[in-house]
CSV table of C-alpha atoms in Angstrom, one decimal:
chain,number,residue,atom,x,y,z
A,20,UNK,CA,127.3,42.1,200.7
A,21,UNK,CA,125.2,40.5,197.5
A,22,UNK,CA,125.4,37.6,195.8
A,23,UNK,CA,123.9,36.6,193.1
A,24,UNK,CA,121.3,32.9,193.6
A,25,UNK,CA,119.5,31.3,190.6
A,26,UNK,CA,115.7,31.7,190.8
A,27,UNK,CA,113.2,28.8,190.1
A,28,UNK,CA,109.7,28.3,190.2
A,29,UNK,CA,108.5,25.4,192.2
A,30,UNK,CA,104.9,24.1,190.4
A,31,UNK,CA,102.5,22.6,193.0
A,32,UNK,CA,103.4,19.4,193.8
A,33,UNK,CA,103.4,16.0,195.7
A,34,UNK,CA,105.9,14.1,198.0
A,35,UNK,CA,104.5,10.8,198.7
A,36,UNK,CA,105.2,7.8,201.1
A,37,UNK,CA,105.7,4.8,199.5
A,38,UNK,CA,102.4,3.1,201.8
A,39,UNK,CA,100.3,6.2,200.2
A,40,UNK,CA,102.1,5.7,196.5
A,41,UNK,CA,101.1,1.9,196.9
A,42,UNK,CA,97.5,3.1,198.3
A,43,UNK,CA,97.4,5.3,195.2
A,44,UNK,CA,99.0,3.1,192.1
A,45,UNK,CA,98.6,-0.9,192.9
A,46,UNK,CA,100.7,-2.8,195.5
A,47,UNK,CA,104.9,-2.6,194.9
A,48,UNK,CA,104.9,0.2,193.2
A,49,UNK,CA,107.7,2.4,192.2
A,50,UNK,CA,107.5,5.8,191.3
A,51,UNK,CA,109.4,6.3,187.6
A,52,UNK,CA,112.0,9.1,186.8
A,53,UNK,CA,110.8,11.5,184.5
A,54,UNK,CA,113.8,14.3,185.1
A,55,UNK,CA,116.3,15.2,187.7
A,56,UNK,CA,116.0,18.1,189.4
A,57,UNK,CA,118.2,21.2,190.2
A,58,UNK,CA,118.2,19.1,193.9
A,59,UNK,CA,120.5,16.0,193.7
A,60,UNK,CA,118.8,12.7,194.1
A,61,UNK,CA,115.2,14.5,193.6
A,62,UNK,CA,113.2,13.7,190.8
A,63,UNK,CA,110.0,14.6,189.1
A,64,UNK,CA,108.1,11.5,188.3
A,65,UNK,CA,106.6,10.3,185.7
A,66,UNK,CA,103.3,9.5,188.0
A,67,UNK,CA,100.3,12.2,188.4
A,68,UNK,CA,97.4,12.6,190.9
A,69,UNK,CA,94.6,14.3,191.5
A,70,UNK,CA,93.6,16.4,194.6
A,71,UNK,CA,90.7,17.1,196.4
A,72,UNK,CA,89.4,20.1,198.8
A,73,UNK,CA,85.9,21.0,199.7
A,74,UNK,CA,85.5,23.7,196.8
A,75,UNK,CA,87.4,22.0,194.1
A,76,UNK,CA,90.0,20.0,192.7
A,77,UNK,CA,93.3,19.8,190.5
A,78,UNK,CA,94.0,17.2,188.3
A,79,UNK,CA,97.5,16.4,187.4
A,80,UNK,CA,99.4,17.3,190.0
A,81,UNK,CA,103.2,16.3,190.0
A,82,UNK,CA,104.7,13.8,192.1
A,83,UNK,CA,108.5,14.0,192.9
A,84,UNK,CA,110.7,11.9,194.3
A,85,UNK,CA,112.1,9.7,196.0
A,86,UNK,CA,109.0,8.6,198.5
A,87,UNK,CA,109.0,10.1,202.0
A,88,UNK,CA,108.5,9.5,205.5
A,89,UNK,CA,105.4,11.4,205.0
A,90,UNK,CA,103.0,12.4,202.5
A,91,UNK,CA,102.5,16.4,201.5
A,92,UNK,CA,101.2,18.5,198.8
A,93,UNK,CA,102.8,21.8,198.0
A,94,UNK,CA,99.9,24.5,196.4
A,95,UNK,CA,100.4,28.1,195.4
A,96,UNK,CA,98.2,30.2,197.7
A,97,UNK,CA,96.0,30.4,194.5
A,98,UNK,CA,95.5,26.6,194.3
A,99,UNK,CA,94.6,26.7,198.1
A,100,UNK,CA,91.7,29.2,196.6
A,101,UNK,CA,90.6,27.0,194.1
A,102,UNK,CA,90.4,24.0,196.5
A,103,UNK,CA,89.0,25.7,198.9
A,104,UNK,CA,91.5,25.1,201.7
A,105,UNK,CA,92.9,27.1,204.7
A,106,UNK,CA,96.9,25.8,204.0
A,107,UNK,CA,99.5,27.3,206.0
A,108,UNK,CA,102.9,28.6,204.8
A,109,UNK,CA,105.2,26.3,206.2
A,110,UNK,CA,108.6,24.5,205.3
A,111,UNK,CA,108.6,21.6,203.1
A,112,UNK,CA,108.2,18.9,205.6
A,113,UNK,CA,106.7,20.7,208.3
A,114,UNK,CA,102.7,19.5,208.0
A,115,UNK,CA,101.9,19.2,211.9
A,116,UNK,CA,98.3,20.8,211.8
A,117,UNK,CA,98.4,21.8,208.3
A,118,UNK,CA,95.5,21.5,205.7
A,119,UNK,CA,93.6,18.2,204.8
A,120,UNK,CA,93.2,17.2,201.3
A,121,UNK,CA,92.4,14.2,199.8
A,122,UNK,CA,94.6,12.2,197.4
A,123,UNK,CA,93.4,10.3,193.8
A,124,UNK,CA,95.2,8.2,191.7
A,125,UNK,CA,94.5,5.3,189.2
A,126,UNK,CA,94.0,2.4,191.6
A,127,UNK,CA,92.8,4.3,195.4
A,128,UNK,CA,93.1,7.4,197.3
A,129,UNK,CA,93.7,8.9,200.6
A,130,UNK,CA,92.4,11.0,202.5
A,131,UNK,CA,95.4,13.3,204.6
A,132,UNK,CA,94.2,14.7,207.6
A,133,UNK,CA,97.3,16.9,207.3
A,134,UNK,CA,99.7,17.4,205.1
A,135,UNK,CA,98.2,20.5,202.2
A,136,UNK,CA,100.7,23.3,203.0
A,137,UNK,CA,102.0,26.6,200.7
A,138,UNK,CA,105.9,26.0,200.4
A,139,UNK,CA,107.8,28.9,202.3
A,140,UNK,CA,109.9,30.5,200.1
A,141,UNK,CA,113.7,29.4,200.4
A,142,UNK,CA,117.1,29.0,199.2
A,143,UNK,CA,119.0,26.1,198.8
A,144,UNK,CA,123.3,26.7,200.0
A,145,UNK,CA,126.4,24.9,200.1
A,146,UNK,CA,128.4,25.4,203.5
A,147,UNK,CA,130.9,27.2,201.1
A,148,UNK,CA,128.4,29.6,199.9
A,149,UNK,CA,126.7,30.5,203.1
A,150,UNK,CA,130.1,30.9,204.2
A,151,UNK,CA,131.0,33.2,201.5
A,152,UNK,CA,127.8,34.6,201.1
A,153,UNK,CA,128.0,35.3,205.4
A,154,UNK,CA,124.4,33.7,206.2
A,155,UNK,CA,123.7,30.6,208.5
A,156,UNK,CA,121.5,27.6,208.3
A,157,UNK,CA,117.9,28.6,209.1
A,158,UNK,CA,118.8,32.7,208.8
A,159,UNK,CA,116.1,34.6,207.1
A,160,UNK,CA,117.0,36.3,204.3
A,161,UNK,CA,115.7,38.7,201.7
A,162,UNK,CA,116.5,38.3,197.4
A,163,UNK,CA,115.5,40.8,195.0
A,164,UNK,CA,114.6,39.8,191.3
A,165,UNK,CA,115.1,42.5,189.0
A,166,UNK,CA,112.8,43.6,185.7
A,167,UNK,CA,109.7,45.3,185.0
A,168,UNK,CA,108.0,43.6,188.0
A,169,UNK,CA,110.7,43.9,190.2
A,170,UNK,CA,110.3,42.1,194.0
A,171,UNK,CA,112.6,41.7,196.7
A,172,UNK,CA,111.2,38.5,198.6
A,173,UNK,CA,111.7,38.9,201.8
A,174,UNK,CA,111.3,36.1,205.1
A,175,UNK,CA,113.5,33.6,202.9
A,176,UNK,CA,114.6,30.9,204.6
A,177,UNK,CA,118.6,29.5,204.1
A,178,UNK,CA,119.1,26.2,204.2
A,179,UNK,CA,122.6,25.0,204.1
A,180,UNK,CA,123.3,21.4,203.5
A,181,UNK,CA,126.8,19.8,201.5
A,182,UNK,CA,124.4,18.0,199.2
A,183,UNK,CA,122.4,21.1,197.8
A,184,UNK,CA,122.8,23.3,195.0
A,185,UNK,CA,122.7,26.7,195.1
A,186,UNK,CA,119.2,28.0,194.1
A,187,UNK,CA,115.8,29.6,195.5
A,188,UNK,CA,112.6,28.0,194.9
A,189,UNK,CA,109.5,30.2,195.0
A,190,UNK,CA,105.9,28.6,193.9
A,191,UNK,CA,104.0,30.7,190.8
A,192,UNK,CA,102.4,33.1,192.6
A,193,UNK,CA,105.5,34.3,193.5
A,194,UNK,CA,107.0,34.1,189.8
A,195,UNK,CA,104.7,35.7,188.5
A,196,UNK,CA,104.0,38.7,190.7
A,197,UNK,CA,107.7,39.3,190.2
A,198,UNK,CA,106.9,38.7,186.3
A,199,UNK,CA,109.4,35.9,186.1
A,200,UNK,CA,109.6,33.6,183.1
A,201,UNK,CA,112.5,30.7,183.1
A,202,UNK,CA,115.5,30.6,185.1
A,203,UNK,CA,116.1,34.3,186.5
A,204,UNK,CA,119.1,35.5,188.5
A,205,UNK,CA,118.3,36.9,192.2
A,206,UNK,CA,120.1,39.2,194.3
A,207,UNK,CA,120.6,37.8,197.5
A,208,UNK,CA,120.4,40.7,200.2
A,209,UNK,CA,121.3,40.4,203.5
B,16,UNK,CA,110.6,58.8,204.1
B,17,UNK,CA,107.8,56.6,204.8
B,18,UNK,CA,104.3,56.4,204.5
B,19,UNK,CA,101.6,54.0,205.1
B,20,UNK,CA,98.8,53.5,202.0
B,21,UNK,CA,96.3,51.3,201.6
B,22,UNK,CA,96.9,48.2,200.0
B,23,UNK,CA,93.8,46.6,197.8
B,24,UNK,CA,93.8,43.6,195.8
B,25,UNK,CA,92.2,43.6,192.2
B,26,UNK,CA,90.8,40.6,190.9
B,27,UNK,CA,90.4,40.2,186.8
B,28,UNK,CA,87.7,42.8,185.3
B,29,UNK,CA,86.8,44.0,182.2
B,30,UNK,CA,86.1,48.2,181.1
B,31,UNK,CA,84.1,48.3,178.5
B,32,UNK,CA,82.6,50.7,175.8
B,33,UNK,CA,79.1,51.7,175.4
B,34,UNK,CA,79.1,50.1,172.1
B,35,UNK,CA,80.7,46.7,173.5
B,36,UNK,CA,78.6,47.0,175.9
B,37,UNK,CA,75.5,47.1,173.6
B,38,UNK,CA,77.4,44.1,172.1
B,39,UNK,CA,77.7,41.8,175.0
B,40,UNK,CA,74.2,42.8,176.7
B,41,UNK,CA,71.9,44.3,173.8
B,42,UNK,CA,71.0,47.2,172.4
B,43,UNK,CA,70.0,50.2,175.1
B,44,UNK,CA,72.0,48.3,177.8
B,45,UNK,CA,73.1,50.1,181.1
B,46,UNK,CA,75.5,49.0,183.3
B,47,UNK,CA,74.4,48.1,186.9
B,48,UNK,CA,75.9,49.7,189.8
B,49,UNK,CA,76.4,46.7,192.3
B,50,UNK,CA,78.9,48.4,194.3
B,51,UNK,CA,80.9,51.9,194.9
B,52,UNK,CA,84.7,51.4,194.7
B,53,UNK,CA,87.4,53.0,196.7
B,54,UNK,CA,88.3,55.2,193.9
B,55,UNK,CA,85.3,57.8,193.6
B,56,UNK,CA,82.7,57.3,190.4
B,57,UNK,CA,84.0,53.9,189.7
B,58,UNK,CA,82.0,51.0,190.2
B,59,UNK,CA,81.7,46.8,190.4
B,60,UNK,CA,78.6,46.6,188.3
B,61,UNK,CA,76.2,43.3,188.1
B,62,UNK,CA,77.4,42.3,184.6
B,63,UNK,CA,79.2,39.5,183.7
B,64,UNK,CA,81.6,38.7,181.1
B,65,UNK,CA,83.3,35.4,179.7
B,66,UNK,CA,86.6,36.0,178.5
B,67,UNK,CA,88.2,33.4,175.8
B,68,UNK,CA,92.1,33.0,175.0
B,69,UNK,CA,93.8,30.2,172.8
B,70,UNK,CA,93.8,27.3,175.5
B,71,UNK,CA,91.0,28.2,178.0
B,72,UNK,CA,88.2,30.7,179.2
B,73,UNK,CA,87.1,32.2,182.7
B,74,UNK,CA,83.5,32.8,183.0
B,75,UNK,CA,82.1,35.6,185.8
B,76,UNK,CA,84.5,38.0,184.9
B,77,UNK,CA,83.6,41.8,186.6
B,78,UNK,CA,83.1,44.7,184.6
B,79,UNK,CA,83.8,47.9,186.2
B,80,UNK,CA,81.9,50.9,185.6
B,81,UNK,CA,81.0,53.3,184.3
B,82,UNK,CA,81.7,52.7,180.8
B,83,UNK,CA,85.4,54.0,179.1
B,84,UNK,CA,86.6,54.9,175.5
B,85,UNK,CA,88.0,51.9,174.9
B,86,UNK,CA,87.4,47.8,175.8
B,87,UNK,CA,89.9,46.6,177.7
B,88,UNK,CA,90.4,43.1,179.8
B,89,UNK,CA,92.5,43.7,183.3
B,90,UNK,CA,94.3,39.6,183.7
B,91,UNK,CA,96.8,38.2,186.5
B,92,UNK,CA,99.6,36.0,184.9
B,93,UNK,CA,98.2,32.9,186.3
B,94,UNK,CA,94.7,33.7,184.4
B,95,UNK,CA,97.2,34.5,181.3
B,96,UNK,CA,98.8,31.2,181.4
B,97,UNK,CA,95.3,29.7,182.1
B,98,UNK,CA,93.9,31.7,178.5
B,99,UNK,CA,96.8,30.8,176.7
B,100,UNK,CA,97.6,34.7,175.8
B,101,UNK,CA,101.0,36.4,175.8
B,102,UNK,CA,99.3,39.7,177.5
B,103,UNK,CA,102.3,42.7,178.7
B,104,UNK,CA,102.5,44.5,181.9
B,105,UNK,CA,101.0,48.1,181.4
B,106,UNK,CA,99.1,50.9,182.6
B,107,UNK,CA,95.4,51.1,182.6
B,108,UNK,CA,94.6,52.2,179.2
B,109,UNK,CA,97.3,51.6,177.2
B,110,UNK,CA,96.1,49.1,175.0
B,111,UNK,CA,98.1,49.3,171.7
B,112,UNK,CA,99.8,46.3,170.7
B,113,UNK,CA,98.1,44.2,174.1
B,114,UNK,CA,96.8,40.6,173.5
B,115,UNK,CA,93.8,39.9,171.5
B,116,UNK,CA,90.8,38.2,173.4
B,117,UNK,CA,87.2,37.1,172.8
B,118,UNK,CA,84.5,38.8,175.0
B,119,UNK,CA,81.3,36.6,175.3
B,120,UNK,CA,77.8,38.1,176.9
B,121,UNK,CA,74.4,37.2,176.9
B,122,UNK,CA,73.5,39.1,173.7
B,123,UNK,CA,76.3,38.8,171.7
B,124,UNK,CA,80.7,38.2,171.8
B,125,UNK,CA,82.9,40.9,170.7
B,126,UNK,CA,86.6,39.9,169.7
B,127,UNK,CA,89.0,42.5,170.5
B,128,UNK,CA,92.5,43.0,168.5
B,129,UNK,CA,94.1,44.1,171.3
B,130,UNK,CA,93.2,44.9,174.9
B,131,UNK,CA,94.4,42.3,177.4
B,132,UNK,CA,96.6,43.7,179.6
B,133,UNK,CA,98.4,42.5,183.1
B,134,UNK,CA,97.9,45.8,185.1
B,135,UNK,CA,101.0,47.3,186.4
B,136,UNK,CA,101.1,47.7,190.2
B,137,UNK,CA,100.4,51.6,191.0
B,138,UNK,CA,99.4,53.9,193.9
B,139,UNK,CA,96.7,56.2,193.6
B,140,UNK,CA,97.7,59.3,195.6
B,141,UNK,CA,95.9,62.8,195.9
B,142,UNK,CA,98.2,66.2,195.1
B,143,UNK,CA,98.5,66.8,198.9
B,144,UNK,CA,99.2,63.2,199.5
B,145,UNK,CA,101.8,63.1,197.1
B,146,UNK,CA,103.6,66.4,198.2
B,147,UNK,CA,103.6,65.2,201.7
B,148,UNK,CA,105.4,61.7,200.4
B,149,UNK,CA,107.7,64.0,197.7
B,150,UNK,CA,106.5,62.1,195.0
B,151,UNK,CA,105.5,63.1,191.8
B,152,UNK,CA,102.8,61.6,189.3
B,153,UNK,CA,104.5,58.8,187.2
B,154,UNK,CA,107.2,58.7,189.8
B,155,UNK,CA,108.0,54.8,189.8
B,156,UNK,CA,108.1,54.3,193.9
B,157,UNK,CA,108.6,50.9,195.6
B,158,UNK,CA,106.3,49.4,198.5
B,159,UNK,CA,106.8,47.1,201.5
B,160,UNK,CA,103.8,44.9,202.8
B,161,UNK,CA,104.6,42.9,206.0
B,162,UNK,CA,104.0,39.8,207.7
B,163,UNK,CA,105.1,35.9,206.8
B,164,UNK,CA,105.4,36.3,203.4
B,165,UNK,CA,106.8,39.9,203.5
B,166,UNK,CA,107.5,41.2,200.3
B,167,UNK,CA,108.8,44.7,198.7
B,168,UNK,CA,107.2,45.4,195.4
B,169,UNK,CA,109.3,47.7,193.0
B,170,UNK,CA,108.1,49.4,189.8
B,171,UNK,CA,105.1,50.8,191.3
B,172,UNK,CA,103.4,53.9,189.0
B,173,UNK,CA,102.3,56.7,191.5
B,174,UNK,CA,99.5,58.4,190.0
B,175,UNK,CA,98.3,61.6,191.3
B,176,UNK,CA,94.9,62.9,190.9
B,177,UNK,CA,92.7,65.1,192.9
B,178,UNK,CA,89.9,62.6,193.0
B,179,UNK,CA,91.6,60.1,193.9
B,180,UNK,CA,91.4,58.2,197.5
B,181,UNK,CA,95.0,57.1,198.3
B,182,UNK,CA,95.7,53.3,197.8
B,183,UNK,CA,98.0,50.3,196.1
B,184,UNK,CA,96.4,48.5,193.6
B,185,UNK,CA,98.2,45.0,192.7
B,186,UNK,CA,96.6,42.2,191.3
B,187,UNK,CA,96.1,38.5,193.1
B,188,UNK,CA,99.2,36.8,192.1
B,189,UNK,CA,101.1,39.9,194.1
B,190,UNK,CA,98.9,39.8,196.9
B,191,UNK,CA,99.5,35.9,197.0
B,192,UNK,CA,102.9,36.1,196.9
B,193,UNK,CA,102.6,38.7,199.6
B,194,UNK,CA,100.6,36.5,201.7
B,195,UNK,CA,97.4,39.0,202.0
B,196,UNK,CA,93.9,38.2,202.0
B,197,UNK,CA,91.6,41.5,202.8
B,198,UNK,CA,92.8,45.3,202.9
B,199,UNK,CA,96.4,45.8,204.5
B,200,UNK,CA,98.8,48.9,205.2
B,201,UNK,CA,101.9,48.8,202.8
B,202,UNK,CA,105.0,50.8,203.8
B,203,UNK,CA,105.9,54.0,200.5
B,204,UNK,CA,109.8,53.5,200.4
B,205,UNK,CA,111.2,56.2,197.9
């Protein structure tokens, strides 16, 4: 059984709480959409920060929203090199024990004691695709992305939720070891 | 058929000609052997290049010894992105029609018309390993690495030589996107 998934490539990013975004931009703050994303109800903002490890730092780093119950900041393994952190891979949202990295924006910062992770690759299902596609919530997966750098990604993650749209999300690393530019089409192999 | 190989990660380098060479470092100039690489007569020499694109430079880049017929500048796609060139996918030496880039030494810059290159993932495999495998040289193979960010990489050159020591050679963003840091077994899936 295959099925085809649309590919896209996560950039490192920020999810922020809005006690952190307040910490970081002035008191009442509210983050300002810049452009929906392929998610419904997530945005990219309009708002940047800059982030901090022992070895180095990255200016202009994305925030998206809307504000969370907790603060996290997405690298590629390559960014994690260049800050000089040990981040694990880990699901978006799962930051128990995860990386420290500190936080700058125009009026504070913060200093997480957690929270620097590398996203685990994943794809985003309707219940009507899993169904059709035969994969449950949570089942690890594998997708291949065809070309001259062809990959098949394996230890994806499904998630299935009524509210997503179909898509994988991989960070640049893995976009561009698989030599992917734009939107690409996957194979999803079971 | 499978078979384990060696998997190495190569970071950006630079071959060089003895004239470039001359260029960069001044007139006489020898290479420095700093260390022996894992494929025999090849070396990480002491030099240092900078390397210059459009929109950025990386400074420290390796040169690898010993010296070659032609100049050539060995890039991931991130450091691509991060030089602002448009550099293709190819073999080790084949250079025509690659990305122009700016060498800078101590003694002297060289700009090259073409010779950044993204290096196409390959094996190096010796005639016995090869036969054992049932491969062939130029046979495009495909190569599983395990572990939490498992990954199978297709499009992978086999190259066959008698002096060569068997082992993958893929660049960081692949080894990122594989999740490995140090030397690891891959999996040969014909």
């Amino acid at each position: 059984m295959t099925s085809t998934i649309l590919i896209e490539g996560s950039a490192r990013h920020a999810h922020v709480t809005q006690g952190d975004l307040e910490t970081l931009f002035g008191a009442g703050y509210a983050l300002r959409v810049k452009r929906e994303l392929s998610q419904p109800g997530e945005f990219l903002s309009e708002e940047k920060l800059r982030v901090e490890g022992p070895k180095g730092a990255i200016d202009r780093v994305s925030i998206l929203g809307p504000v969370r119950r907790a603060t996290q900041v997405e690298l590629s393994l390559t960014d994690t090199r260049v800050l000089g952190l040990d981040a694990p891979v880990r699901e978006s949202g799962d930051v128990e024990g995860s990386a420290p990295i500190r936080l700058i924006g125009p009026a504070g910062s913060v200093d997480l004691t957690q929270g620097a992770i590398v996203a685990k690759r994943h794809v985003h299902l309707r219940p009507q695709d899993a169904e059709a596609i035969g994969v449950v919530n949570k089942q690890i997966i594998s997708v291949r992305a065809d070309g001259p750098r062809a990959v098949t990604f394996h230890e994806v993650v499904a998630r299935v939720h009524e509210n997503f749209m179909p898509a994988m999300h991989i960070d640049f690393d893995e976009m561009n070891a698989a030599g992917l530019g734009g939107s690409v089409q996957g194979e999803i192999l079971l």
